[in-house]
Short mmCIF file of C-alpha atoms and ligand atoms in Angstrom, two decimals:
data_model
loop_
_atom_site.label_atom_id
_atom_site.label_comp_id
_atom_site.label_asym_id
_atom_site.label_seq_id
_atom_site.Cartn_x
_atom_site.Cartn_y
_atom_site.Cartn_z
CA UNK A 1 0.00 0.00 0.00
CA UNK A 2 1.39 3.38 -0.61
CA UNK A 3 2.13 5.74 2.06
CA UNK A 4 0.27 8.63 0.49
CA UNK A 5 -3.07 6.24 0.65
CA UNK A 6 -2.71 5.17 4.04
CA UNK A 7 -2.52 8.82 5.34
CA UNK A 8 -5.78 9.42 3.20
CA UNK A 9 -7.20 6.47 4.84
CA UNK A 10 -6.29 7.62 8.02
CA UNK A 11 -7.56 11.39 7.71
CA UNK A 12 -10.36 10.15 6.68
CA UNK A 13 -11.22 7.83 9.46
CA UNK A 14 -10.03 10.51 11.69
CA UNK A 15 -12.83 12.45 10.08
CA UNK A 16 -15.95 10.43 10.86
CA UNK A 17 -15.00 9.88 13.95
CA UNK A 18 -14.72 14.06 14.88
CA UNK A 19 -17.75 14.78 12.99
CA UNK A 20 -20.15 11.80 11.95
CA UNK A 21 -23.37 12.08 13.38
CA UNK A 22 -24.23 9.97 15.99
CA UNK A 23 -27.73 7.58 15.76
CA UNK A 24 -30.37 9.70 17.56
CA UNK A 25 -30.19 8.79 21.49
CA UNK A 26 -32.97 7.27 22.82
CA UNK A 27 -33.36 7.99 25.94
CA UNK A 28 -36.82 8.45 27.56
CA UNK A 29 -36.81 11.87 29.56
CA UNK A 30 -36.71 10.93 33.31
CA UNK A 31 -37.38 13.20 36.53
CA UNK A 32 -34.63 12.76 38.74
CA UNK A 33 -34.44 14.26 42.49
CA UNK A 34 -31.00 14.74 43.85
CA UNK A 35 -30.28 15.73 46.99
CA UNK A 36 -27.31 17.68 48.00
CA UNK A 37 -25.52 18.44 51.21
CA UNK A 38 -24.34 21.50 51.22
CA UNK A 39 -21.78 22.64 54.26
CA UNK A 40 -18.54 24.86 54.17
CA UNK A 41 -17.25 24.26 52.15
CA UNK A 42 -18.38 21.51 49.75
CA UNK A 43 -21.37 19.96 48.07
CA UNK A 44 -21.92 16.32 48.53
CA UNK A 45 -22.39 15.07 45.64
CA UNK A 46 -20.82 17.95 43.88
CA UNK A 47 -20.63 15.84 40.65
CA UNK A 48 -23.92 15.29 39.08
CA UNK A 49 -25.18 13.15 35.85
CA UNK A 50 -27.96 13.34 34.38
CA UNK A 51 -29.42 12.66 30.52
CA UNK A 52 -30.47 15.40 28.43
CA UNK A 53 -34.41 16.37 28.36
CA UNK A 54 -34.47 15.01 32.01
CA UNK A 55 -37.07 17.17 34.41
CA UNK A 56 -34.02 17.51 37.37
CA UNK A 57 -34.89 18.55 41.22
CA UNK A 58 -32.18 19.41 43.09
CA UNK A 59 -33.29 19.70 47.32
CA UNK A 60 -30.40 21.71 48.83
CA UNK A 61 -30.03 21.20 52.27
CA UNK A 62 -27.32 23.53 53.93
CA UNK A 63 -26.01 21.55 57.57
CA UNK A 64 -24.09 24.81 58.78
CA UNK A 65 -24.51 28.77 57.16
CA UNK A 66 -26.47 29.53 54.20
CA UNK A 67 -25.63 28.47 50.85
CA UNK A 68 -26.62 28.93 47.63
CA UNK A 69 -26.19 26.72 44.38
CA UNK A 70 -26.32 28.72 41.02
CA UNK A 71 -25.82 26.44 37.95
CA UNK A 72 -23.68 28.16 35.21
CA UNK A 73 -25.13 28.13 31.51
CA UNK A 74 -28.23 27.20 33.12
CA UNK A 75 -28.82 30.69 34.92
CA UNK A 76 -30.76 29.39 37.53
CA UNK A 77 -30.06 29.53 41.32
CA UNK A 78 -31.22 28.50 44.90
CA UNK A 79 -30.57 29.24 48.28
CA UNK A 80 -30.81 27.44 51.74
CA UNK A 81 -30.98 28.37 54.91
CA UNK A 82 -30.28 25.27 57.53
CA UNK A 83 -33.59 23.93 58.59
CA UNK A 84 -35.15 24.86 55.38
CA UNK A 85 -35.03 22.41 52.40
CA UNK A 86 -34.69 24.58 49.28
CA UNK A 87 -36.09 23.03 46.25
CA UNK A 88 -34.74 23.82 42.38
CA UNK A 89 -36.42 22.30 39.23
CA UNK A 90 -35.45 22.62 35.66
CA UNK A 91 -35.04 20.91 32.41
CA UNK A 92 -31.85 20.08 31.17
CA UNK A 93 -32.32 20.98 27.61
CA UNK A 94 -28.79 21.43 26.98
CA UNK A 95 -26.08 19.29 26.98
CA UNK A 96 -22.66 19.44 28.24
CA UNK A 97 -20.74 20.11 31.15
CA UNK A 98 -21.54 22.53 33.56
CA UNK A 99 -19.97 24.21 36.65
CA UNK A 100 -22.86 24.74 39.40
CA UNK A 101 -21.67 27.07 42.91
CA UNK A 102 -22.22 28.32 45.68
CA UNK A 103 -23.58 32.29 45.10
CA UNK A 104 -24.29 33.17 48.62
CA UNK A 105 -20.63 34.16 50.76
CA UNK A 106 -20.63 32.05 53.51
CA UNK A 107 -16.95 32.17 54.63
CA UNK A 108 -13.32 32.99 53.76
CA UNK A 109 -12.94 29.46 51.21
CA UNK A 110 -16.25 30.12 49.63
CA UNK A 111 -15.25 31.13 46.33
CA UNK A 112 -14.35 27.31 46.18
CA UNK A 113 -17.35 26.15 46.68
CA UNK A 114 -18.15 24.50 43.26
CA UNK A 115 -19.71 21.32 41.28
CA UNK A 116 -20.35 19.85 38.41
CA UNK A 117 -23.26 18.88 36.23
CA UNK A 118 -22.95 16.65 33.42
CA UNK A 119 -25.58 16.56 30.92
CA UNK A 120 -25.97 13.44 28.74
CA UNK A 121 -23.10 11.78 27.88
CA UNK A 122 -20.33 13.22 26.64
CA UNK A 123 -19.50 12.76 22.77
CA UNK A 124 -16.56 14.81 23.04
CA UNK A 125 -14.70 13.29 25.46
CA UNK A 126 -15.43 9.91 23.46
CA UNK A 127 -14.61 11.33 20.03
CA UNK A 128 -11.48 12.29 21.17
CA UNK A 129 -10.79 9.71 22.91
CA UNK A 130 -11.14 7.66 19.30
CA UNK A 131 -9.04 10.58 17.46
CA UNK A 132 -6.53 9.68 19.68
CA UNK A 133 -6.45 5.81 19.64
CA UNK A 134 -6.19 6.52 15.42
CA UNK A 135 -3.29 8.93 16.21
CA UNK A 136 -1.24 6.56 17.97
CA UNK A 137 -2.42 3.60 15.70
CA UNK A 138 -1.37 5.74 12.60
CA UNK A 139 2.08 6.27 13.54
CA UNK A 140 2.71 2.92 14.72
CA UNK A 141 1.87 1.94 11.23
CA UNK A 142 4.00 4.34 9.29
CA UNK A 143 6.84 3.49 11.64
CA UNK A 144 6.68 -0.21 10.98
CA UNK A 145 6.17 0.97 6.97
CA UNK A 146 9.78 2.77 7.26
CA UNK A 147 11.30 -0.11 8.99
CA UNK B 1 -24.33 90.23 32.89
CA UNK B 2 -21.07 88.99 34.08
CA UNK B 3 -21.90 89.23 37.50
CA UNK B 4 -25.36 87.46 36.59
CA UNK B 5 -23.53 84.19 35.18
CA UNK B 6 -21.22 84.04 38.18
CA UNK B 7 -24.41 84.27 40.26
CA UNK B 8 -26.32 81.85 38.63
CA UNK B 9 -23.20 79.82 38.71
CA UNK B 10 -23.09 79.60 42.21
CA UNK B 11 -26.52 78.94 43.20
CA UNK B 12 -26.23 75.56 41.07
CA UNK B 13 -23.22 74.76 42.74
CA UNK B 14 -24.59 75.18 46.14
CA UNK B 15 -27.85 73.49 45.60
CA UNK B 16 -25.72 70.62 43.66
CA UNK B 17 -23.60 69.98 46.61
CA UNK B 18 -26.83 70.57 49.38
CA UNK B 19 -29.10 68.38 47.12
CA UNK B 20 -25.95 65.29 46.99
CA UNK B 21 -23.97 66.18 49.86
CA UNK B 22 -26.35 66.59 52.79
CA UNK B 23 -27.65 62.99 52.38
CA UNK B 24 -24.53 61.97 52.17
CA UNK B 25 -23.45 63.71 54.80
CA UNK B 26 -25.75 62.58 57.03
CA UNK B 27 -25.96 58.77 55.49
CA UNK B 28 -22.01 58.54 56.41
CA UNK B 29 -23.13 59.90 59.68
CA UNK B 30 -25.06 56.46 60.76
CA UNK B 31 -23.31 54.46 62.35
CA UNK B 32 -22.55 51.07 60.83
CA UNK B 33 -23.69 47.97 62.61
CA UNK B 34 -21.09 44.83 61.83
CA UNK B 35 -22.64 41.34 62.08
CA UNK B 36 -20.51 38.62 62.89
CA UNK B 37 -21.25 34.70 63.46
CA UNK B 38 -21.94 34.47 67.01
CA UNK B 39 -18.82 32.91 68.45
CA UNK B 40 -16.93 35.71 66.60
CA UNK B 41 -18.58 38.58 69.03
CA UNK B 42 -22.25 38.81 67.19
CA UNK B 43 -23.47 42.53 66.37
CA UNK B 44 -21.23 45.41 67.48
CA UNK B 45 -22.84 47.24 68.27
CA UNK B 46 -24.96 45.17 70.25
CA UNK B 47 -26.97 47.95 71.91
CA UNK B 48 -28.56 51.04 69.74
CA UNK B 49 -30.43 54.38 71.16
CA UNK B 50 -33.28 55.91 69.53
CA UNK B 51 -35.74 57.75 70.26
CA UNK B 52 -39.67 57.22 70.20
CA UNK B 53 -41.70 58.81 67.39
CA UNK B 54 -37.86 59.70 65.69
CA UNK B 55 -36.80 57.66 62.45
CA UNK B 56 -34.05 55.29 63.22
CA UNK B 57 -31.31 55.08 60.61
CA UNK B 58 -29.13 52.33 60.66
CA UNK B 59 -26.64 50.85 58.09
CA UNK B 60 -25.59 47.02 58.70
CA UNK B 61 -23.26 44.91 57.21
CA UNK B 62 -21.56 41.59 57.53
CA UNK B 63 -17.70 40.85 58.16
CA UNK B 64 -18.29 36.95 57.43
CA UNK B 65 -20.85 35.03 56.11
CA UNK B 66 -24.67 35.89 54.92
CA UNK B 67 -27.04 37.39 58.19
CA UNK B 68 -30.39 38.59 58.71
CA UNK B 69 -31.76 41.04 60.87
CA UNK B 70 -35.26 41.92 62.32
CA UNK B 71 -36.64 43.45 65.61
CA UNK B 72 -38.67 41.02 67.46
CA UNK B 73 -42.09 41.75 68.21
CA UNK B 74 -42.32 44.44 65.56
CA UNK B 75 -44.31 43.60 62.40
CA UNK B 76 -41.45 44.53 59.82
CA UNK B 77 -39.57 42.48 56.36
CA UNK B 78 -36.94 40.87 57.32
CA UNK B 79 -33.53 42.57 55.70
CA UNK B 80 -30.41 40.36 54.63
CA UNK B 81 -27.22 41.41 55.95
CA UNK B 82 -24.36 40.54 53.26
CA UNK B 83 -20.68 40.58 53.00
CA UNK B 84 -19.79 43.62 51.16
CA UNK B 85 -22.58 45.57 51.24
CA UNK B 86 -24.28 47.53 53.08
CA UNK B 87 -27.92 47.62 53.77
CA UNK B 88 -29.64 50.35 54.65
CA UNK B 89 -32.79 50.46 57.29
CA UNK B 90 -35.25 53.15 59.02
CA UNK B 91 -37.31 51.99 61.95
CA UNK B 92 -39.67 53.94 63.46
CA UNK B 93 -40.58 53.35 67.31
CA UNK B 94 -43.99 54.52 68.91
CA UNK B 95 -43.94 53.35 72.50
CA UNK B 96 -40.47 53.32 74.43
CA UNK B 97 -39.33 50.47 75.82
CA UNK B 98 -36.23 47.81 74.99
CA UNK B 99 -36.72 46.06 71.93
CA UNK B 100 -34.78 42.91 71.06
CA UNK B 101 -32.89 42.55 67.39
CA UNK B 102 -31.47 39.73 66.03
CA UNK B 103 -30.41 37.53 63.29
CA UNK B 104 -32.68 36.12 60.93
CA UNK B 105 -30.18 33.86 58.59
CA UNK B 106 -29.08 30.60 60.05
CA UNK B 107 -25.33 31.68 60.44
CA UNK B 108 -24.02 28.26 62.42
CA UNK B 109 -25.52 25.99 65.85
CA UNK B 110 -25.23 29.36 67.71
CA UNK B 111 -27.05 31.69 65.08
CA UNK B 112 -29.60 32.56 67.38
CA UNK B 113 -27.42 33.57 70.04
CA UNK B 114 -26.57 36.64 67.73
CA UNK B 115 -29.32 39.15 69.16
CA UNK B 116 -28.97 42.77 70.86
CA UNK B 117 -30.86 45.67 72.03
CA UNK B 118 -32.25 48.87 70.96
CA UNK B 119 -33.45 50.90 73.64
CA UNK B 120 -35.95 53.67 73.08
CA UNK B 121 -36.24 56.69 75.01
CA UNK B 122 -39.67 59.15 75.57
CA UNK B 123 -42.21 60.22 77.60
CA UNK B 124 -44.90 58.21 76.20
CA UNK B 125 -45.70 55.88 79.12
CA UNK B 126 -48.94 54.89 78.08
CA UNK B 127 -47.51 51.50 78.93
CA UNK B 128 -49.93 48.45 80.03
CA UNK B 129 -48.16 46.70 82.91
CA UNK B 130 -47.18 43.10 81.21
CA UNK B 131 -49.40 40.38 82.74
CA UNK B 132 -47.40 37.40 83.55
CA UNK B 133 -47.52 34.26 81.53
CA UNK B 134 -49.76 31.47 81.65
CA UNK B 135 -47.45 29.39 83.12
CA UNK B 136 -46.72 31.40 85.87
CA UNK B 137 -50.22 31.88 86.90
CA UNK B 138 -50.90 28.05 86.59
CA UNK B 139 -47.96 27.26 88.80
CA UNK B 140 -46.45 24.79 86.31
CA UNK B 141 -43.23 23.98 86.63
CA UNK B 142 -41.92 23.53 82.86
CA UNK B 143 -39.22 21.30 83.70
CA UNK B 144 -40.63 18.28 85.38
CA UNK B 145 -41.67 15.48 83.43
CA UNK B 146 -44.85 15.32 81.63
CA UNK B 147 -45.02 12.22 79.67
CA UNK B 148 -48.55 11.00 78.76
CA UNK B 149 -48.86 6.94 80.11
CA UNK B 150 -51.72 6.09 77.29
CA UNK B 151 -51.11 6.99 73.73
CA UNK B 152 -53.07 5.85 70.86
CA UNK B 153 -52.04 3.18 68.42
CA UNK B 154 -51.93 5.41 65.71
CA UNK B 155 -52.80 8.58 64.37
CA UNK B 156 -56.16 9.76 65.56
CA UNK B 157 -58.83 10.73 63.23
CA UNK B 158 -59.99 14.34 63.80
CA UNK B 159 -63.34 13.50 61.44
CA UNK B 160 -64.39 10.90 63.49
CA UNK B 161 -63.47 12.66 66.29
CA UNK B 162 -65.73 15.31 65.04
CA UNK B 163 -69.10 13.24 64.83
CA UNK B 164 -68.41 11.56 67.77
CA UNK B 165 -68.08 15.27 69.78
CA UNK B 166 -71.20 16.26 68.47
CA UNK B 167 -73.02 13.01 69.15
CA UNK B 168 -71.66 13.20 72.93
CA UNK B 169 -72.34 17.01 72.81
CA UNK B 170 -68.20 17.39 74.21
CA UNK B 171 -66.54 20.69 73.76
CA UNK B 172 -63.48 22.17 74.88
CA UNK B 173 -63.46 26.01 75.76
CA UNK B 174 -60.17 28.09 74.92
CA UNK B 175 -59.44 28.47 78.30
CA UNK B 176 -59.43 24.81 79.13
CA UNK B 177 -57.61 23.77 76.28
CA UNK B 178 -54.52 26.24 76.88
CA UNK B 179 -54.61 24.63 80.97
CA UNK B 180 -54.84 21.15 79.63
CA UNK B 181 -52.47 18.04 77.94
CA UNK B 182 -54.25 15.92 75.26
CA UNK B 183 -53.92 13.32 77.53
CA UNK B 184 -55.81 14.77 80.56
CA UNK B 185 -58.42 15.65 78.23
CA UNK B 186 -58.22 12.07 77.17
CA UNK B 187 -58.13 10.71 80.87
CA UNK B 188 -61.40 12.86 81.73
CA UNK B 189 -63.66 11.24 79.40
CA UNK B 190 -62.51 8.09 80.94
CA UNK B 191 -66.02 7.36 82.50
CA UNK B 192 -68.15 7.20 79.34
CA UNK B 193 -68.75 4.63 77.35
CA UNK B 194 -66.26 5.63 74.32
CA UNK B 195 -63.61 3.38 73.66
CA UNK B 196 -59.84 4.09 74.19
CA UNK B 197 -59.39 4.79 70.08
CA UNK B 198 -63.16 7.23 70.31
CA UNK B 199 -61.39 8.93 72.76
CA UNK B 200 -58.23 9.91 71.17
CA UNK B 201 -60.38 10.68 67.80
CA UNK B 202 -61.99 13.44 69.95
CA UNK B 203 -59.36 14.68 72.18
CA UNK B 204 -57.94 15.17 68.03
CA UNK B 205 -60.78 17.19 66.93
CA UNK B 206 -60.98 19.34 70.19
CA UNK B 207 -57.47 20.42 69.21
CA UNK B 208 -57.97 21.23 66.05
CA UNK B 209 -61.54 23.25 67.09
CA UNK B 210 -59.28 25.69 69.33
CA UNK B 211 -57.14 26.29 66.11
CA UNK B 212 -57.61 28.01 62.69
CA UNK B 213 -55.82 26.83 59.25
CA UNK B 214 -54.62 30.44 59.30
CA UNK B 215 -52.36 30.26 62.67
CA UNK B 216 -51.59 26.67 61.50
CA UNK B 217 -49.94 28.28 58.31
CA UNK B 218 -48.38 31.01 60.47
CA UNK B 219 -47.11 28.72 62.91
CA UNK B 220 -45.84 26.15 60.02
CA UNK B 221 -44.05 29.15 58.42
CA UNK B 222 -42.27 30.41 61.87
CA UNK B 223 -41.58 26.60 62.65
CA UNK B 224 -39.60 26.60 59.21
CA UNK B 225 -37.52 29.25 60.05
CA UNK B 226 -36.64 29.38 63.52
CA UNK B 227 -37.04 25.77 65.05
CA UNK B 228 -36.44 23.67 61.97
CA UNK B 229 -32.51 23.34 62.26
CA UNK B 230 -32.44 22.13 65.61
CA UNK B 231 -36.12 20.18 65.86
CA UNK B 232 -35.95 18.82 62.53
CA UNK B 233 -38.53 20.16 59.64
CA UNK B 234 -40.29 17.20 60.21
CA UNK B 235 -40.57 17.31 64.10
CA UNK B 236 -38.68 14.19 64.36
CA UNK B 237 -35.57 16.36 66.76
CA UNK B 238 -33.29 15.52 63.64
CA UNK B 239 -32.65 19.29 62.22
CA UNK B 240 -29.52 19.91 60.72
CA UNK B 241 -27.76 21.19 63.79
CA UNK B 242 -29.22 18.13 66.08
CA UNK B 243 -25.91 15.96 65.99
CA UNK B 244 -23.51 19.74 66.91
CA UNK B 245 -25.77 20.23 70.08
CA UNK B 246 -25.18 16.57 71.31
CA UNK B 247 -21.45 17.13 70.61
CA UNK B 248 -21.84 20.46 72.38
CA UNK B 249 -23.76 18.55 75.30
CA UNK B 250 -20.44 16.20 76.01
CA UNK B 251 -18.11 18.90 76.06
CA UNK B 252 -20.76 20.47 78.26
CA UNK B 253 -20.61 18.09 80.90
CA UNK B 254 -16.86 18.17 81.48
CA UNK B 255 -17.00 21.78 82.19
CA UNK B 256 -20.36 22.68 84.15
CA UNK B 257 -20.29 19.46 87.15
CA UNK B 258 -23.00 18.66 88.71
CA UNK B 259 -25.36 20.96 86.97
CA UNK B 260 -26.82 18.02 85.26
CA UNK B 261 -30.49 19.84 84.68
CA UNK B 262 -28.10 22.67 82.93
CA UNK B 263 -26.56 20.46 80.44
CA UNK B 264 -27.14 21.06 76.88
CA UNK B 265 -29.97 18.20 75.18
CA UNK B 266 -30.63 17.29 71.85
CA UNK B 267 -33.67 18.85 70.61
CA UNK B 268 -36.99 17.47 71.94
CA UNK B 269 -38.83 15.37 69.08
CA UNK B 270 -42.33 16.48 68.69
CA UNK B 271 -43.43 13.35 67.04
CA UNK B 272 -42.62 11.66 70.26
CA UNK B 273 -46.49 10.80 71.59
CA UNK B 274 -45.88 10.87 75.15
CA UNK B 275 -44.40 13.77 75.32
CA UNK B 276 -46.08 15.82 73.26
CA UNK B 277 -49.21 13.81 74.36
CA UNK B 278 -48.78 14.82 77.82
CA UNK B 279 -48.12 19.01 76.90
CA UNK B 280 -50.28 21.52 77.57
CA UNK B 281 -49.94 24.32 75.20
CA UNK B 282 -49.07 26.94 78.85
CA UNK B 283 -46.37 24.60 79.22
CA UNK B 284 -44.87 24.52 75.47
CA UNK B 285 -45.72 28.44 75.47
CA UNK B 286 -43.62 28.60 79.25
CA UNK B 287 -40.69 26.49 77.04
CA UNK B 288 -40.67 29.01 74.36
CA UNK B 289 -40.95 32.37 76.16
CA UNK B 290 -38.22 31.42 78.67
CA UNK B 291 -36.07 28.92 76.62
CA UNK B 292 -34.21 25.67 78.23
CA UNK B 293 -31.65 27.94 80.34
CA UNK B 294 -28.41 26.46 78.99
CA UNK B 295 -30.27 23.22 77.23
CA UNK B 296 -29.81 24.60 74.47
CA UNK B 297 -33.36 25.58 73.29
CA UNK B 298 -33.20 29.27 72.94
CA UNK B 299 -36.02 31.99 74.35
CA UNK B 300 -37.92 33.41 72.12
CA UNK B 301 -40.38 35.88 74.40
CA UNK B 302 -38.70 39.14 73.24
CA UNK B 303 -38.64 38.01 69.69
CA UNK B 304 -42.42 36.89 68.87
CA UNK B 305 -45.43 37.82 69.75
CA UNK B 306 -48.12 36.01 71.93
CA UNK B 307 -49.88 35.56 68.74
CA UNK B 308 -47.10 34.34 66.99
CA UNK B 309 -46.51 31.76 69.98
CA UNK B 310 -49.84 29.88 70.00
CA UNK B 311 -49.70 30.15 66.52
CA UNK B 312 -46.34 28.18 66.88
CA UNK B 313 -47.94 25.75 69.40
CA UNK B 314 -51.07 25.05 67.46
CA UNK B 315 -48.45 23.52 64.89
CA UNK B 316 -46.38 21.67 67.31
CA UNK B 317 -49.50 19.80 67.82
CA UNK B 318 -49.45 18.82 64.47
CA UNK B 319 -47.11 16.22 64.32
CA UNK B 320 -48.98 14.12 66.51
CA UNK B 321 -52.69 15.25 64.95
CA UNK B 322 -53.59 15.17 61.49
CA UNK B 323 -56.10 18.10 60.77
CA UNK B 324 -57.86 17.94 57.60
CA UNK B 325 -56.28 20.88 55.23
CU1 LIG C 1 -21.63 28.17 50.46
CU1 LIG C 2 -26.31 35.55 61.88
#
C-alpha cells in the first residue's frame, strides 16, 4: 500500500470519527431528584449526571450557614438556609458540562465552593478519545512501513 | 451680565452639593452595625439608642458570612445582611421600651445567640403593665416530666373525632384547652362509654376546634424558620444542627459538674407521643418564652409575639394530629 493512501485512509477515518453524526439517542426523559448536602465548604455530591431532556430537582439542604447553588449556563439559582429544604427544578435541555456554585458568601474558602453537572453523555470526550487511539495507531503503522 | 452668570453659577453649585452632599453627609453619619457569626462577638454594636416617634437610621453589614436582621415583636420584612454591602434600614418606634434585634439567617448551631438591644427613650408611658404568663399563673413547673402513660395506636382521626363530639355534645373552651395536655383531656372522658381509640379521635378534633388553618400556616411558616434546624422540619428532633448540640452537650458536661439539669440536650422530638401527648400548650408556650436555660433551646419571648406563639404551638400539635387541610 502506498504511504500517500494510508494517510488518506487515516484522515479520513479521523474524520468520521470528529464529525459523523451519531444515531439519535434514545433515551426516555426521566425526573430525577437529587439531593445535596451542602456545608462549608463543599457539596456532597458535587458531581452530578444526568441525561439530556431530564425534568431535574435538586433539594439543597445547607447543615451549617447559608448556601446557595447557582448552575452556570443554566442561569438558575437557589438558596438554603439550615432547617429549610430549598427546592430547584429545571429541564436540562442542553447538553454538556456545567460548573454549578455556591452564590451566597458564607466564609473565607467560599469562592471554592463548586460542582459539576454533566448533561448526557459526553461525545466529546469519546470522540477524542477515538481521534486519539487513530493517532497513535497511525504512527505505529507508518513506523513499521519505514522499517 | 457677568456678575449674573457668576451668580447663577453659584446657586447651582450650592444646591448641587446641598441636594448630593447633605444625604450623604448625614448617610455617612449612621453608624454602621457589623454582624458577625456568634462565636466571633455577634453585632457590634450590640446595643442602639433611639428615640420614640424619631426615624431610626441604621446601616448594617456583615464581616463573614450571609445574616439577617429583624426586631422582634415588631411587624417589619426581614432585611439580609451581606458581605460587602451595606444595607440600609429606618425603623420607626412609637412606645419606648427595649426592643430585642437579632439575626434572621441561620449563620451556624449558635445563630440565634446573635441578638442585641435597641433601647428607646420618651415620655410616652402609656404603657400596660405586662401580665405574667400562663405558666406562671398556673404554677407549672416547665421542667418536670410530663409524659402522657396512654397513647393511641396510631394517628387519631380528627373526622371521626368530630361526629363523635357532636353526638356526645363534648366541647373544649379556649381556656381549658390552653390549661390542659391531650392526655388529661383524654383521661377525663374516661367514665363514658367511648372506647380508648373514640377517645383519642376526639381529644384530636378538640385540638384542632381551638385552632384556625390560618395560625396553622403562620405557625408552620415560623416553625420553618426558627425551630427547623435544631427540631428537625419534620418534628422528628433531627434538624440539621441536632448531631452539633449533642457534641456540644459532652463537652458540656466536662465543664459545668454537677449541673446536670443545665446540660445542653438534643432537641426534643415532637413526634414523640408521650411527650407531646402529655403538653399543655401553657407549658410549650412557658418552654418558648423562657427557653431551656443552657439546654440549648433558645427563648424566644422578646422576639415573637403572643400571637405568633400559639400560633407556633397550634403547629407543634401537628405532628402528633392530622387536621384535615
Ligand atoms: Cu456556600
Ligand atoms: Cu447571623
Amino acid at each position: 500500500m502506498s504511504p500517500r493512501f494510508l494517510l488518506l485512509l487515516f484522515v479520513m477515518a479521523g474524520l468520521v470519527v470528529a464529525f459523523a453524526p451519531l444515531p439519535v439517542q434514545s433515551v426516555t426523559p426521566q425526573e430525577r431528584t437529587i439531593d445535596i448536602d451542602a456545608r462549608q465548604y463543599t457539596y456532597s455530591p458535587s458531581e452530578l449526571q444526568v441525561n439530556k431532556g431530564d425534568t431535574v430537582t435538586i433539594k439543597l439542604i445547607s447543615t451549617d450557614v447559608v448556601h446557595g447553588l447557582y448552575v452556570d449556563g443554566y442561569d438558575v439559582s437557589i438558596e438554603a438556609n439550615p432547617g429549610q429544604t430549598a427546592t430547584l427544578t429545571f429541564t436540562a435541555d442542553k447538553a454538556g458540562s456545567f460548573r454549578f456554585r455556591c452564590n451566597v458568601t458564607c466564609g473565607a474558602m467560599h469562592p471554592f465552593m463548586i460542582g459539576k453537572l454533566t448533561v448526557g453523555t459526553n461525545n466529546w470526550l469519546y470522540r477524542s478519545i477515538g481521534l486519539a487511539t487513530l493517532a497513535i495507531f497511525g504512527t505505529v503503522i507508518s513506523i513499521k512501513q519505514k522499517a | 451680565m457677568k456678575r449674573a452668570e457668576l451668580l447663577s453659577r453659584l446657586i447651582v453649585t450650592v444646591a448641587v452639593v446641598g441636594v448630593v452632599g447633605t444625604p450623604l453627609y448625614l448617610w455617612s453619619r449612621t453608624p454602621i452595625i457589623h454582624a458577625r457569626m456568634a462565636e466571633n462577638g455577634g453585632w457590634t454594636p450590640d446595643v442602639i439608642q433611639a428615640e420614640a416617634g424619631k426615624p431610626l437610621h441604621l446601616k448594617l453589614t456583615s464581616d463573614d458570612v450571609m445574616h439577617g436582621f429583624a426586631v422582634g415583636q415588631m411587624d417589619m420584612e426581614a432585611v439580609s445582611v451581606e458581605p460587602g454591602k451595606v444595607t440600609d434600614i429606618t425603623l420607626n418606634f412609637e412606645k419606648p421600651g427595649i426592643y430585642t434585634f437579632y439575626c434572621t439567617r441561620w449563620c451556624g448551631l449558635n445563630h440565634w445567640r446573635m441578638r442585641g438591644t435597641i433601647e428607646v427613650s420618651g415620655s410616652n408611658t402609656d404603657l400596660k403593665p405586662a401580665s405574667p404568663p400562663l405558666y406562671v399563673s398556673l404554677n407549672l413547673d416547665i421542667d418536670a416530666p410530663h409524659d402522657a402513660t396512654v397513647v393511641p395506636n396510631g394517628q387519631p382521626s380528627v373526622s371521626n373525632g368530630q361526629s363523635l363530639a357532636m353526638d356526645n355534645s363534648i366541647s373544649l373552651s379556649h381556656e381549658e384547652y390552653l390549661a390542659s395536655s391531650p392526655f388529661e383531656v383524654f383521661d377525663g372522658l374516661k367514665n363514658s362509654s367511648l372506647t380508648e381509640e373514640e377517645r383519642w379521635d376526639i381529644v384530636a378534633y378538640l385540638w384542632q376546634s381551638n385552632t384556625t388553618p390560618d395560625a396553622l400556616a403562620n405557625g408552620k411558616q415560623l416553625y420553618a424558620q426558627n425551630c427547623a434546624a435544631c427540631h428537625g422540619e419534620n418534628g422528628a428532633g433531627d434538624g440539621v444542627f441536632a448531631d452539633d448540640l449533642a457534641a456540644t452537650g459532652e463537652a458540656s458536661m466536662q465543664t459545668m459538674s454537677g449541673a446536670e439539669n443545665m446540660m445542653m440536650q438534643t432537641p426534643v422530638d415532637f413526634t414523640d407521643s408521650a411527650r407531646m401527648l402529655g403538653a399543655t400548650p401553657a407549658l410549650l408556650q412557658g418552654k418558648i418564652l423562657r427557653g431551656g436555660m443552657g439546654t440549648g433551646m433558645p427563648m424566644w419571648g422578646s422576639i415573637f409575639t403572643e400571637g405568633q406563639i400559639w400560633d407556633l404551638i397550634a403547629y407543634l400539635y401537628s405532628f402528633q394530629f392530622e387536621y384535615p387541610k
